[in-house]
C-alpha cells in the first residue's frame, strides 16, 4: 500500500471508530449473515463496510438510477420494506437482500407510428386492464409516486395525466415486482411520457425559426469573426457583453 | 448522540445562531468580489491553483504536462491487462462499430450510426454497469441551447469560449453552439417533456456565466428525462448491448490503428476479444478518483478508464490540470456526503453563512470562486464540523420560503426536499450543510469536430474528451456536449467504417507502454484502469478532507 493510501485508510479507520463511539453500532443481516456496522450508514455503504464490493445493485449512488432496489424486513416485524440501498439508512436487526435485476418485458414500438389516443397504452400493454386496485405498487415506490393512480390514468387513456404523475419514476422496478396483476408500470409510463412529449406538448415556434436560420448559415460569419479575433479583442467583447437576466443562477445543475 | 430534527445538539446550537441572524442577513448583502480578490482567493483555496495537487507527467506523449496527481498516478501505472492472458486468435465479437460506455454519448452515437446506415448487428455497446447507469442520468438542472429570439448561437459561442477562459478549441465550441437547437428539436421528436411556459415556448432559465437565459429543463430530473427517452428509442431498435463488461484496454492492429477492445466480464471473469473497424470511446468522467480527496457527485463507474486506455495507445490528453468542483455538495448527514444540492437553491435566495450565522461571500460567484470561499471559511475554523469529521458551511434554505412564500421549496425543489426528508431534515425549516464536491472532468482526450482522436480508428465523445469546454465548463453545456458530439460520432464513424480495413490485431502497445515506464525509471505499484472504486471496509466512510 502506498504511503498516502495508508494514511487515508488509517484516517478513515479512526473516523469509523469515532462514528461507532458517537452513534453506536447496529446489527444487519446481509442475506441472512450477521454484520455489525456503524449506525447512520446507508444500506449501500453498510454492505461495503461489511466487505462487499458492488458489481450489480449500484449505479448513481444518489437516488437517480434505480439500480439498488432492496427488500428488507426488521426482525420480529411483519411488514416487508422496499427501498433504495443508496438512500435508506440501516436500522438495527435489518434483514437485507438486493434485487440484482428486474425482469419485465417492454413493448416494442416506433413512436412515429403511434398516436396519443385513448387506447394506445392499453393496446401496447393490455395487462393494465387486470389491475385490482390493491395499491401495493404505490406502497412499494421509493419515490412516493402515486403508481396506482397513473396506472388508472393509463387504463382510462389519459396519456397526459399518466405522464405527469409518473414523471419522477426512476424505473427501479419495485412496483412491478410486487404487482399481483404482473403489470410493468415503469414501461407503461415511459410510453405515456414519450407520447405526451412528442404529440401533446406544443412545439416551440422559436426553435423552428432558429433552425431555419442556422440552415441558412446566418450565424456562421459572426462566429468566424470571433474565432479570428485576437485575445485582447475577444476578452473585451466577452467582458462587455450585455447580461440579460439579473436573476443570475436561477437555473443550475 | 441525541439528534433533533436530523441534527445533533451541538449543530443545532449553531443553527440557532443562523436563525437569530436570519432577518439581518436577508437585508444586508455581501458584495461580489472584484477580479483581484477573486484571483487571490482562488490562488489560496482552489485546488486548481494550490501547490501540491498536480505534478508533471513522466511518461508518454504528454510527458512534462501538469496533471492532477490522481490521474498522473494512474497514467504511470502498469496496464491492468497482461497480454498473455488473452488469446487473440479467438475473436468473440466482430463488428463495424464498438461503442465503449452506455451512457449519454454512447447511446446517442449508436442511434445516429444506425440512422447513417450501419446495420444494427454491426454496432455493439459495451458498458461497465447497466445500460444507462451514468453521469448523464444524474443531471438535474438542464441543457443549454440558444433558440430564443433575443439569443443567438453566436452569443452562446461567446459564453462557452469566455467561460472556458479562452482555452477551448474553436471548432469544438462552435459545433457545440451551432448544433444545439437541432439537438433540442431531436429531443422534441423523441418525446422529451421539457418544461414549458404558458405561451407554449420552452421555459428557459439563466445559468452562471451565460448572457442570455437558455437553460432548458425537465423539472429537476433533466438528465434522467433525456436519457430514458434516448434509451427507449435505442431499446426499440434492439441494438446489441453488453452490460457489466467494461473495456479494459484497446486492441490495435499492425498498421497502428485502434481496432476494438478487450472486455472483462465482471461476473464470470472472462475476457472477450472485440474486433471493430471503428471504436468510440464514451466512458465519461472520473469523479470516483476522488482527486485531491474530494467527495464526488459522479456515478459509481466514473473512474476515468477512458483516459488511461487512450493514453496507452498514444492519444493525447488536454486540460487535465483543472477540475470542476461544485460549491454545494452535501456535507451532512454522512450518507449524503458529496451528493449535489442544486444551484437553484442559491438562485432562489438562500445564502451561505458560517457556524456563527454570519454571511461571508456573495452567493452567486462563479462556481470556482464560491467553492474557494467555502473552503477558506472551513480552513480558518469558521465552518461547522459534522460528527463524522466533515466540515461545511450552512446554506440557509428557510430564506426561500420567506422570500417566495410558503410551499415554494416543495414545488420548485421537490427532489431536494425528498432527499433531506429521508434523513429527518426539513429544509424549509432548517438550513442544510454544504461543502464543495468533485463534479466534472473539464479536459480529456483531444478530439476534432469529427470526434476523431490523433489515433486512426479511435473516436471519442462526451465527458472523456477535452477541448470543448477548455479549462472550465459552464453549467448546462455538458448534457449538450454528449448529444452534439455523440451525434457527430455516430455520423462520422458510420462514414469511416465504410472504408476502414483492420490489419492483424495485437496488444503489443501494452508491452511497449510498460517498457516506457521502465525507461522513465518508474516502478509502478498500481495497475490501471481501475474499473471500480474501492469502498470496502473503512473506505466506505466518506473522505474527510485533509483540512482540519
Ligand atoms: C450529479 C450530476 C449533475 C449534473 N448536472 C448537469 C446539468 O444539469 N447539466 C449539464 O449539462 N451537465 C450536468 N452534469 C454533467 C453531465 O451529466 C455529464 O458530464 C454528461 O452527462 C456526461 O455524459 P457522457 O456520455 O460523456 O458520460 P456518462 O453519461 O457518464 O456515460 C459514460 C458511461 O461509460 C461507462 N463506462 C465507464 N468506464 C467504462 C469502461 N471502461 N468500459 C465500458 N463502459 C465504461 C459508465 O459506467 C457510463 O455508463 C451533471 C453531472 C452529475 C454527476
Ligand atoms: S413507479 Fe415503480 S419503477 Fe418507478 S420509481 Fe416507483 S416503484 Fe420504481
Ligand atoms: S399493484 Fe398492480 S394490481 Fe395493485 S394497484 Fe398496483 S397496478 Fe393495480
Ligand atoms: S444507486 Fe442509483 S438509485 Fe441507488
mmCIF file of C-alpha atoms and ligand atoms in Angstrom, chain A residues 130-137 148 151 179-181 183 185, ligand 3:
data_model
loop_
_atom_site.group_PDB
_atom_site.id
_atom_site.type_symbol
_atom_site.label_atom_id
_atom_site.label_comp_id
_atom_site.label_asym_id
_atom_site.label_seq_id
_atom_site.Cartn_x
_atom_site.Cartn_y
_atom_site.Cartn_z
ATOM 1 C CA UNK A 130 -56.135 -6.536 -14.889
ATOM 2 C CA UNK A 131 -55.308 -4.044 -12.118
ATOM 3 C CA UNK A 132 -57.216 -4.965 -8.958
ATOM 4 C CA UNK A 133 -56.660 -1.599 -7.266
ATOM 5 C CA UNK A 134 -54.769 -3.070 -4.341
ATOM 6 C CA UNK A 135 -52.409 -0.079 -4.184
ATOM 7 C CA UNK A 136 -49.393 -2.300 -3.443
ATOM 8 C CA UNK A 137 -47.430 -0.576 -6.200
ATOM 9 C CA UNK A 148 -51.781 3.002 -8.892
ATOM 10 C CA UNK A 151 -51.999 3.067 -13.993
ATOM 11 C CA UNK A 179 -47.953 -6.287 -8.542
ATOM 12 C CA UNK A 180 -50.396 -9.194 -8.409
ATOM 13 C CA UNK A 181 -51.528 -8.360 -11.947
ATOM 14 C CA UNK A 183 -48.067 -5.031 -14.672
ATOM 15 C CA UNK A 185 -45.705 0.055 -14.526
HETATM 16 S S1 LIG C 3 -50.031 -3.377 -7.567
HETATM 17 FE FE1 LIG C 3 -50.840 -3.888 -9.598
HETATM 18 S S2 LIG C 3 -52.908 -4.542 -9.211
HETATM 19 FE FE2 LIG C 3 -52.255 -3.494 -7.334
HETATM 20 S S3 LIG C 3 -52.921 -1.370 -7.675
HETATM 21 FE FE3 LIG C 3 -50.854 -1.503 -8.434
HETATM 22 S S4 LIG C 3 -51.099 -1.911 -10.630
HETATM 23 FE FE4 LIG C 3 -53.075 -2.388 -9.659
#
